[in-house]
Amino acid sequence: MGFKEDADFARFLSMGVYAAGAVTHDLEQNHGHRIVELDRCAKANKVWQTKIKRMRLPDLMCVDCGRRFESKGKTKLEVKLSDSTLPGRAWRDEGMRPDDVFAFARVNMKTSPVSVSNIVYVTRQGLEDALESSKEGNRKSVSEGSEMDRTWPMWAPDYAGEVVAVDDGLKKVRVTKGTRTYLYGHGKRWAAFHTLAAGTAFEAGRPVAFCFRVADSVACAGEGSWGWKEDLLSADEDIRFPAVKAARFLGTEPVEDILVGMADDEASDWRLRLEAHASLAPTRPASVAALLVLAERADSAAEARMEAVLSLSEIDTEEATEALYSIAGRVESAVPEEVRAAAAWGLGAGARKAPAKLMRLVNDPSVLVATHAAAVMPSYLPQECLDELLDWLRADDPRRAATAAHLLAERDLVAELVNALRTAPEDIRRLIVLALGDASREAVSGLLGRLDAQSRAGIAILWAKDDDWLRQPDTDGIIDALKLQALRR
Ligand SMILES: [Zn+2]
């Protein structure tokens, strides 16, 4: 996949990330849970090509009560899950126990900020009980593993109102609709009929009638209600894994020996071993070292290297930062380019920011590594980084100079760019003018008087783009794209 397709996919993933964020917020603020990610990527939309086959577990978990949550965000609110006839791939096979909760939400990506509304919580058991009323969607080709969608119908009016009366026997619900009332009945097609209670007011888009029972309560059972230490000793990896994850938040000290034993146990699943180190790593440098070895050593699988890097990125210690820097800098080694890029990403987007280290990576010979490092440089640059960028504009190295010019222009540091024009070598001056053309026109306008005639002329030409109707965001390249569709034989 190219980087443009990645950006499109990231936009699609963002919906799930926003939903997971809103569900986390609701579960913590309104229901008393303490939520952590069970799936490391539930709340990040970065697209990586190295695919990591994770444990079959839901996105989120509460470390106090141990309840697991799977959040689903869509542009339209619907209770829909992907399903399959293949063993282990059915809608319920995601490590969801009967009392664990699916959270469905509507995500509106068109508002700013993005809004998430109408969260509907249903336990796995709730969906199981209503299976008869659920509908199979179109089955994709057999080559795709008989993947399909399964929808549990519900009624969500597009107006606000209040439930007036519920008639269970006839499976009907009467609601107010403006100054009148409306009687809704869906009884025949649904095996069971559930509604909001009479007297409940609802806003537009909120489901009023369901073929399933909405979770009665998703309140946290409270601190200490989950025997996570016992779970650590379970023979079942699906039970042990969440307990290992939770240990980091609940305190690893009393279970350190168990975790160390698990990390060293070569008979265990690699993901479990890695997670044991990841939970120990914030307080145990030896585990950081183990994750570093896993990422760098010659015989590691790419997915294990990647997961080691992502877990190191979560740790706010100097050792973890040094480890990421070591991995990122492994030019021409067994460490794949994308793993190096992920390590660079962790130094800017991870738990501990290290802009001075990123400065050593933004000119890496690998375009992938260099661009990842540049993309996560902080928007406010520390003075030492700024000074170094200005040095790059004085030397005759076009690659470094271009990096510096871009980083400065993105931050609208136009006065610095204009000053650099005075001392830059001739070919570097042109790169600086190009960068000034990218900076905000408003910021550059005020400084035009300080430019020599040649640079001013250059910027004037770059700005002419704004007057060219075929170079606007929605028209740039349109004629070439149309010509490609002129084929007729
Ligand atoms: Zn809880």
Coordinates of C-alpha atoms and ligand atoms in Angstrom, one line a residue:
M1 CA 0.0 0.0 0.0
G2 CA 1.2 3.5 -0.8
F3 CA 1.2 6.3 1.8
K4 CA -1.9 7.9 0.3
E5 CA -3.9 4.6 0.7
D6 CA -2.5 4.4 4.2
A7 CA -3.8 7.9 5.0
D8 CA -7.3 6.9 3.7
F9 CA -7.2 3.8 5.8
A10 CA -6.0 5.8 8.8
R11 CA -9.1 8.0 8.4
F12 CA -11.3 4.9 8.4
L13 CA -9.5 3.6 11.6
S14 CA -10.0 6.9 13.2
M15 CA -13.7 6.2 13.6
G16 CA -12.9 3.2 15.8
V17 CA -10.3 5.2 17.7
Y18 CA -12.9 8.0 18.4
A19 CA -15.5 5.4 19.5
A20 CA -13.0 3.7 21.8
G21 CA -12.0 7.0 23.3
A22 CA -15.7 8.1 23.9
V23 CA -16.6 4.7 25.3
T24 CA -13.6 4.8 27.7
H25 CA -14.6 8.2 28.8
D26 CA -18.2 7.2 29.4
L27 CA -17.2 4.0 31.3
E28 CA -14.8 5.9 33.5
Q29 CA -16.9 9.1 34.2
N30 CA -20.4 7.6 34.4
H31 CA -19.8 4.0 35.4
G32 CA -16.8 4.0 37.7
H33 CA -14.4 1.8 35.6
R34 CA -10.7 2.1 35.2
I35 CA -10.2 1.3 31.5
V36 CA -7.0 0.2 29.8
E37 CA -6.4 -1.0 26.3
L38 CA -6.3 -4.8 26.0
D39 CA -5.4 -4.4 22.3
R40 CA -2.4 -2.1 22.0
C41 CA -3.8 -0.4 18.9
A42 CA -7.4 0.1 20.0
K43 CA -6.8 3.8 20.5
A44 CA -4.3 4.6 17.7
N45 CA -4.9 5.0 14.0
K46 CA -1.3 4.6 12.8
V47 CA -1.2 2.2 9.9
W48 CA 1.7 -0.3 9.9
Q49 CA 2.3 -2.9 7.1
T50 CA 3.8 -5.4 9.6
K51 CA 0.7 -7.2 10.8
I52 CA 0.8 -8.5 14.3
K53 CA -1.5 -11.4 15.0
R54 CA -2.7 -10.5 18.4
M55 CA -4.6 -12.6 21.0
R56 CA -8.3 -12.9 20.2
L57 CA -9.4 -10.4 22.9
P58 CA -11.6 -7.3 22.9
D59 CA -10.3 -3.7 22.8
L60 CA -10.7 -2.6 26.3
M61 CA -10.8 -3.8 29.9
C62 CA -11.4 -2.4 33.4
V63 CA -8.4 -3.2 35.7
D64 CA -10.7 -3.0 38.8
C65 CA -13.5 -5.4 37.9
G66 CA -11.8 -7.2 34.9
R67 CA -14.8 -6.7 32.7
R68 CA -14.0 -6.6 29.0
F69 CA -15.4 -4.2 26.4
E70 CA -15.5 -4.2 22.6
S71 CA -16.3 -0.8 21.1
K72 CA -17.6 -0.4 17.6
G73 CA -18.0 3.0 16.0
K74 CA -19.9 3.6 12.7
T75 CA -21.2 6.6 10.9
K76 CA -24.7 5.2 11.5
L77 CA -25.7 3.7 14.8
E78 CA -26.3 0.0 14.3
V79 CA -25.7 -3.2 16.3
K80 CA -23.7 -5.0 13.7
L81 CA -20.7 -7.4 14.1
S82 CA -18.6 -9.3 11.5
D83 CA -19.3 -12.9 11.7
S84 CA -18.0 -16.0 10.0
T85 CA -18.7 -19.7 9.7
L86 CA -15.1 -20.5 10.2
P87 CA -14.2 -22.0 13.6
G88 CA -13.0 -19.3 16.0
R89 CA -14.1 -16.5 13.7
A90 CA -17.7 -16.1 14.7
W91 CA -18.9 -12.8 16.2
R92 CA -18.7 -14.2 19.7
D93 CA -15.1 -15.5 19.4
E94 CA -13.3 -12.4 20.4
G95 CA -12.6 -13.4 24.0
M96 CA -15.9 -12.1 25.1
R97 CA -17.4 -13.8 28.1
P98 CA -21.2 -13.8 28.6
D99 CA -21.1 -10.8 30.9
D100 CA -18.6 -8.8 28.8
V101 CA -20.0 -5.8 27.0
F102 CA -20.2 -4.6 23.4
A103 CA -20.5 -0.9 23.0
F104 CA -21.9 0.5 19.8
A105 CA -21.7 4.2 19.0
R106 CA -22.4 6.7 16.3
V107 CA -19.4 8.6 15.1
N108 CA -19.8 11.9 13.2
M109 CA -16.5 12.6 11.5
K110 CA -18.0 15.8 9.9
T111 CA -18.2 17.8 13.0
S112 CA -15.2 19.6 14.6
P113 CA -14.3 18.2 17.0
V114 CA -15.5 14.8 15.9
S115 CA -18.6 13.8 18.0
V116 CA -19.5 10.4 19.3
S117 CA -23.1 9.8 20.5
N118 CA -25.8 7.3 21.4
I119 CA -23.6 4.7 23.0
V120 CA -25.6 1.4 23.3
Y121 CA -24.2 -1.3 25.7
V122 CA -25.2 -4.9 25.2
T123 CA -23.6 -7.9 26.9
R124 CA -22.6 -10.9 24.8
Q125 CA -25.3 -12.9 26.5
G126 CA -27.8 -10.2 25.5
L127 CA -26.9 -10.7 21.8
E128 CA -26.8 -14.4 22.2
D129 CA -30.4 -14.4 23.6
A130 CA -31.6 -12.4 20.6
L131 CA -29.7 -14.4 18.0
E132 CA -33.1 -15.6 16.5
S133 CA -34.0 -12.0 15.6
S134 CA -30.6 -11.1 14.2
K135 CA -30.1 -10.9 10.4
E136 CA -27.2 -12.2 8.3
G137 CA -25.8 -9.6 5.9
N138 CA -24.3 -10.4 2.5
R139 CA -21.8 -13.2 2.7
K140 CA -18.5 -12.3 1.1
S141 CA -16.8 -14.8 -1.2
V142 CA -15.7 -18.1 0.2
S143 CA -12.1 -17.1 -0.5
E144 CA -12.5 -14.4 2.2
G145 CA -13.4 -17.1 4.7
S146 CA -17.2 -16.8 4.5
E147 CA -17.0 -13.5 6.2
M148 CA -20.4 -11.7 6.7
D149 CA -22.1 -9.2 8.9
R150 CA -24.7 -10.0 11.5
T151 CA -27.2 -7.2 12.5
W152 CA -29.5 -7.1 15.5
P153 CA -32.3 -4.8 14.5
M154 CA -33.5 -1.9 16.6
W155 CA -35.6 1.2 16.1
A156 CA -34.0 4.6 16.5
P157 CA -36.3 7.5 15.5
D158 CA -34.7 10.5 13.9
Y159 CA -36.6 12.8 16.2
A160 CA -36.7 13.5 19.9
G161 CA -39.6 12.5 22.1
E162 CA -40.8 10.6 25.1
V163 CA -42.0 7.0 25.5
V164 CA -45.7 7.2 26.4
A165 CA -46.7 3.6 26.7
V166 CA -45.3 0.1 26.2
D167 CA -47.5 -2.8 25.3
D168 CA -45.5 -5.9 25.8
G169 CA -48.2 -8.3 24.7
L170 CA -48.7 -6.7 21.3
K171 CA -45.1 -5.7 21.0
K172 CA -45.8 -2.0 20.4
V173 CA -44.5 1.2 21.8
R174 CA -46.1 4.6 21.7
V175 CA -43.9 7.7 21.7
T176 CA -44.5 11.4 21.3
K177 CA -43.6 12.9 18.0
G178 CA -43.9 16.7 18.1
T179 CA -47.5 17.5 19.2
R180 CA -48.8 14.0 18.3
T181 CA -47.9 10.5 19.2
Y182 CA -46.6 7.6 17.0
L183 CA -47.2 3.9 17.5
Y184 CA -44.3 1.7 16.6
G185 CA -44.6 -2.1 16.3
H186 CA -42.0 -4.5 15.1
G187 CA -43.2 -7.5 16.9
K188 CA -43.6 -10.0 14.1
R189 CA -40.1 -9.9 12.9
W190 CA -38.4 -9.8 16.2
A191 CA -38.5 -12.8 18.5
A192 CA -38.2 -10.5 21.5
F193 CA -39.2 -6.9 22.0
H194 CA -37.5 -4.5 24.4
T195 CA -38.0 -0.8 24.7
L196 CA -37.0 2.2 26.8
A197 CA -39.4 2.4 29.8
A198 CA -42.5 4.4 29.6
G199 CA -41.8 8.0 30.7
T200 CA -38.3 8.0 29.3
A201 CA -37.3 11.0 27.2
F202 CA -35.1 10.3 24.2
E203 CA -33.0 12.5 21.9
A204 CA -33.0 12.1 18.1
G205 CA -31.1 9.1 17.0
R206 CA -31.3 7.2 20.3
P207 CA -32.7 3.7 20.0
V208 CA -36.1 3.3 21.6
A209 CA -37.0 -0.3 20.7
F210 CA -34.6 -3.3 20.4
C211 CA -34.7 -7.0 19.5
F212 CA -32.2 -7.5 22.3
R213 CA -32.0 -6.5 25.9
V214 CA -29.7 -3.5 26.5
A215 CA -27.3 -4.2 29.4
D216 CA -29.1 -3.4 32.6
S217 CA -26.1 -2.0 34.2
V218 CA -22.5 -1.5 33.1
A219 CA -21.4 -0.2 36.5
C220 CA -18.1 -1.2 37.8
A221 CA -18.1 -3.9 40.5
G222 CA -15.3 -1.9 42.1
E223 CA -11.7 -2.2 43.1
G224 CA -10.7 -5.6 44.3
S225 CA -13.7 -7.4 42.7
W226 CA -11.5 -9.1 40.2
G227 CA -9.1 -11.8 41.3
W228 CA -6.4 -10.8 38.8
K229 CA -3.6 -12.5 40.8
E230 CA -5.3 -15.8 40.6
D231 CA -5.9 -15.2 36.9
L232 CA -2.2 -14.8 36.4
L233 CA -1.8 -18.4 37.4
S234 CA -4.5 -19.7 35.0
A235 CA -3.6 -22.4 32.5
D236 CA -5.8 -20.5 29.9
E237 CA -3.8 -17.9 28.0
D238 CA -6.9 -15.9 27.3
I239 CA -7.4 -15.5 31.0
R240 CA -3.7 -15.0 31.9
F241 CA -3.1 -12.3 29.2
P242 CA -5.5 -9.6 30.6
A243 CA -4.1 -10.2 34.1
V244 CA -0.6 -9.6 32.8
K245 CA -1.8 -6.4 31.1
A246 CA -3.5 -5.2 34.3
A247 CA -0.5 -5.9 36.5
R248 CA 1.2 -2.8 35.1
F249 CA -1.6 -0.7 36.4
L250 CA -2.2 -2.5 39.6
G251 CA 1.4 -2.8 40.7
T252 CA 3.8 -5.5 39.6
E253 CA 5.8 -5.7 42.9
P254 CA 3.7 -8.5 44.6
V255 CA 3.7 -10.5 41.4
E256 CA 7.1 -9.8 40.0
D257 CA 8.4 -13.4 40.4
I258 CA 5.3 -14.8 38.6
L259 CA 5.8 -12.3 35.7
V260 CA 9.5 -12.9 35.4
G261 CA 8.9 -16.7 35.4
M262 CA 6.3 -16.2 32.6
A263 CA 8.6 -14.0 30.6
D264 CA 11.3 -16.6 30.8
D265 CA 9.0 -19.6 30.1
E266 CA 9.9 -20.7 26.5
A267 CA 6.9 -22.9 26.4
S268 CA 4.5 -19.9 26.6
D269 CA 3.1 -18.0 23.7
W270 CA 5.5 -15.2 22.6
R271 CA 2.9 -12.5 23.1
L272 CA 2.3 -13.5 26.6
R273 CA 6.1 -13.5 27.3
L274 CA 6.5 -10.1 25.7
E275 CA 3.5 -8.7 27.6
A276 CA 5.0 -9.9 30.9
H277 CA 8.2 -7.9 30.1
A278 CA 6.1 -4.9 29.0
S279 CA 4.3 -4.9 32.3
L280 CA 7.6 -5.2 34.2
A281 CA 9.6 -2.8 32.0
P282 CA 8.4 0.6 33.6
T283 CA 10.1 -0.5 36.9
R284 CA 12.6 -3.1 35.8
P285 CA 15.4 -2.2 33.4
A286 CA 16.2 -5.8 32.7
S287 CA 12.8 -6.2 31.0
V288 CA 13.5 -3.1 28.8
A289 CA 16.8 -4.8 27.8
A290 CA 14.9 -8.0 27.0
L291 CA 12.4 -6.1 24.8
L292 CA 15.4 -4.5 23.1
V293 CA 17.0 -7.8 22.4
L294 CA 13.7 -9.2 21.0
A295 CA 13.5 -6.2 18.6
E296 CA 17.1 -6.4 17.4
R297 CA 18.3 -9.9 17.5
A298 CA 18.9 -11.7 14.1
D299 CA 16.3 -14.5 14.5
S300 CA 13.2 -12.5 15.7
A301 CA 10.1 -12.5 13.6
A302 CA 9.0 -9.1 12.2
E303 CA 5.8 -9.1 14.2
A304 CA 7.6 -9.8 17.5
R305 CA 10.1 -7.0 16.7
M306 CA 7.2 -4.6 16.0
E307 CA 5.3 -5.5 19.1
A308 CA 8.4 -5.0 21.2
V309 CA 8.9 -1.6 19.7
L310 CA 5.3 -0.6 20.3
S311 CA 5.5 -1.7 23.9
L312 CA 8.7 0.2 24.5
S313 CA 7.0 3.3 23.1
E314 CA 4.5 3.1 26.0
I315 CA 7.2 3.3 28.7
D316 CA 8.2 6.6 30.1
T317 CA 11.8 5.9 31.2
E318 CA 15.2 6.9 29.9
E319 CA 16.1 3.2 29.4
A320 CA 13.1 2.7 27.1
T321 CA 14.0 5.9 25.1
E322 CA 17.6 4.7 24.7
A323 CA 16.3 1.3 23.5
L324 CA 14.0 2.9 20.9
Y325 CA 16.9 5.1 19.7
S326 CA 19.2 2.0 19.4
I327 CA 16.5 0.2 17.3
A328 CA 15.8 3.2 15.1
G329 CA 19.4 3.6 14.3
R330 CA 20.1 0.1 13.2
V331 CA 20.9 1.0 9.6
E332 CA 21.7 -2.1 7.4
S333 CA 20.9 -4.7 10.0
A334 CA 18.4 -7.5 10.4
V335 CA 16.0 -4.9 11.8
P336 CA 13.4 -4.2 9.0
E337 CA 13.0 -0.6 7.9
E338 CA 9.4 -0.3 9.2
V339 CA 10.5 -1.5 12.7
R340 CA 13.1 1.2 12.7
A341 CA 10.5 3.7 11.5
A342 CA 8.2 2.6 14.3
A343 CA 11.0 3.1 16.9
A344 CA 11.5 6.6 15.5
W345 CA 7.7 7.2 15.8
G346 CA 7.8 6.1 19.4
L347 CA 10.4 8.7 20.2
G348 CA 8.0 11.4 19.1
A349 CA 4.5 10.0 19.6
G350 CA 5.3 7.7 22.6
A351 CA 5.3 8.1 26.3
R352 CA 8.5 10.0 26.5
K353 CA 9.4 12.6 23.8
A354 CA 13.0 12.8 22.7
P355 CA 13.3 15.5 20.0
A356 CA 17.1 15.6 20.3
K357 CA 17.2 12.0 19.3
L358 CA 14.8 12.5 16.5
M359 CA 17.1 15.1 15.1
R360 CA 19.6 12.3 14.5
L361 CA 17.0 10.3 12.6
V362 CA 15.3 12.9 10.3
N363 CA 18.2 12.5 7.8
D364 CA 18.3 8.7 8.0
P365 CA 19.2 7.1 4.6
S366 CA 15.9 5.3 4.7
V367 CA 13.1 7.6 3.5
L368 CA 10.6 5.6 5.7
V369 CA 12.6 6.2 8.9
A370 CA 13.5 9.8 8.1
T371 CA 9.9 10.8 7.3
H372 CA 8.5 9.0 10.4
A373 CA 11.0 10.9 12.5
A374 CA 10.1 14.2 10.9
A375 CA 6.4 13.7 11.2
V376 CA 6.5 13.3 15.0
M377 CA 8.9 16.2 15.8
P378 CA 7.2 18.3 18.4
S379 CA 5.4 21.4 17.0
Y380 CA 7.4 23.6 19.5
L381 CA 11.1 22.9 18.9
P382 CA 13.6 23.1 21.7
Q383 CA 16.3 25.7 21.2
E384 CA 19.1 23.1 20.6
C385 CA 17.1 21.5 17.8
L386 CA 16.3 24.9 16.3
D387 CA 20.0 25.9 16.3
E388 CA 20.9 22.7 14.6
L389 CA 18.3 23.1 11.9
L390 CA 19.7 26.6 11.2
D391 CA 23.2 25.1 10.9
W392 CA 21.9 22.7 8.3
L393 CA 20.8 25.7 6.2
R394 CA 24.3 27.1 6.3
A395 CA 26.1 24.0 5.0
D396 CA 26.1 22.7 1.5
D397 CA 24.2 19.5 2.0
P398 CA 20.9 19.7 0.1
R399 CA 19.3 16.7 1.9
R400 CA 19.8 18.1 5.4
A401 CA 18.9 21.6 4.2
A402 CA 15.7 20.4 2.7
T403 CA 14.8 18.6 5.9
A404 CA 15.5 21.8 7.9
A405 CA 13.6 24.0 5.5
H406 CA 10.5 21.8 5.7
L407 CA 10.6 21.5 9.5
L408 CA 10.9 25.3 9.9
A409 CA 8.2 26.1 7.3
E410 CA 5.7 23.7 8.8
R411 CA 6.0 25.6 12.1
D412 CA 5.8 29.0 10.3
L413 CA 9.2 29.9 11.6
V414 CA 9.5 32.3 8.6
A415 CA 11.8 34.9 10.3
E416 CA 14.3 32.1 10.8
L417 CA 14.0 31.0 7.2
V418 CA 14.4 34.6 5.9
N419 CA 17.5 35.2 8.1
A420 CA 19.0 31.9 6.8
L421 CA 18.7 33.2 3.2
R422 CA 21.6 35.7 3.9
T423 CA 24.1 33.0 4.8
A424 CA 22.9 30.0 2.8
P425 CA 24.8 28.7 -0.2
E426 CA 23.2 29.4 -3.6
D427 CA 21.4 26.0 -4.2
I428 CA 20.2 26.0 -0.5
R429 CA 18.7 29.4 -1.0
R430 CA 16.4 28.0 -3.6
L431 CA 15.2 25.3 -1.2
I432 CA 14.5 28.0 1.4
V433 CA 12.5 30.0 -1.0
L434 CA 10.5 26.9 -1.9
A435 CA 9.8 26.3 1.8
L436 CA 8.7 29.9 2.3
G437 CA 6.2 29.2 -0.5
D438 CA 4.7 26.5 1.7
A439 CA 4.6 28.6 4.9
S440 CA 1.5 30.6 5.6
R441 CA 1.2 33.5 3.2
E442 CA 0.2 35.8 6.1
A443 CA 3.4 35.0 8.0
V444 CA 5.6 35.6 5.0
S445 CA 3.9 38.8 3.7
G446 CA 5.2 40.9 6.6
L447 CA 8.8 39.9 5.9
L448 CA 8.9 40.4 2.1
G449 CA 10.7 43.7 2.6
R450 CA 13.7 41.9 4.1
L451 CA 14.2 39.7 1.0
D452 CA 16.4 40.3 -2.0
A453 CA 14.6 40.9 -5.3
Q454 CA 15.4 37.4 -6.6
S455 CA 13.8 35.6 -3.6
R456 CA 10.8 37.9 -3.7
A457 CA 10.3 37.1 -7.4
G458 CA 10.6 33.4 -6.6
I459 CA 7.9 33.6 -3.8
A460 CA 5.6 35.6 -6.1
I461 CA 5.7 32.8 -8.6
L462 CA 5.0 30.2 -5.9
W463 CA 2.0 32.2 -4.7
A464 CA 0.6 32.4 -8.3
K465 CA -0.6 28.8 -7.6
D466 CA -3.4 30.3 -5.6
D467 CA -4.7 32.1 -8.7
D468 CA -4.5 29.0 -10.9
W469 CA -7.9 27.3 -10.7
L470 CA -6.4 24.0 -11.9
R471 CA -4.0 23.8 -9.0
Q472 CA -6.5 24.0 -6.2
P473 CA -6.9 21.0 -3.8
D474 CA -10.0 19.8 -5.6
T475 CA -8.7 20.3 -9.2
D476 CA -5.0 19.6 -9.0
G477 CA -4.3 16.6 -11.4
I478 CA -8.0 16.4 -12.5
I479 CA -7.3 16.6 -16.2
D480 CA -4.7 13.8 -16.0
A481 CA -7.2 11.7 -14.1
L482 CA -9.9 12.3 -16.7
K483 CA -7.6 11.5 -19.6
L484 CA -7.0 8.1 -18.0
Q485 CA -10.7 7.4 -18.3
A486 CA -10.8 8.2 -22.1
L487 CA -10.1 4.7 -23.1
R488 CA -12.6 3.3 -25.7
R489 CA -11.7 0.5 -28.0
Ligands
ZN1 ZN -14.7 -1.9 36.3

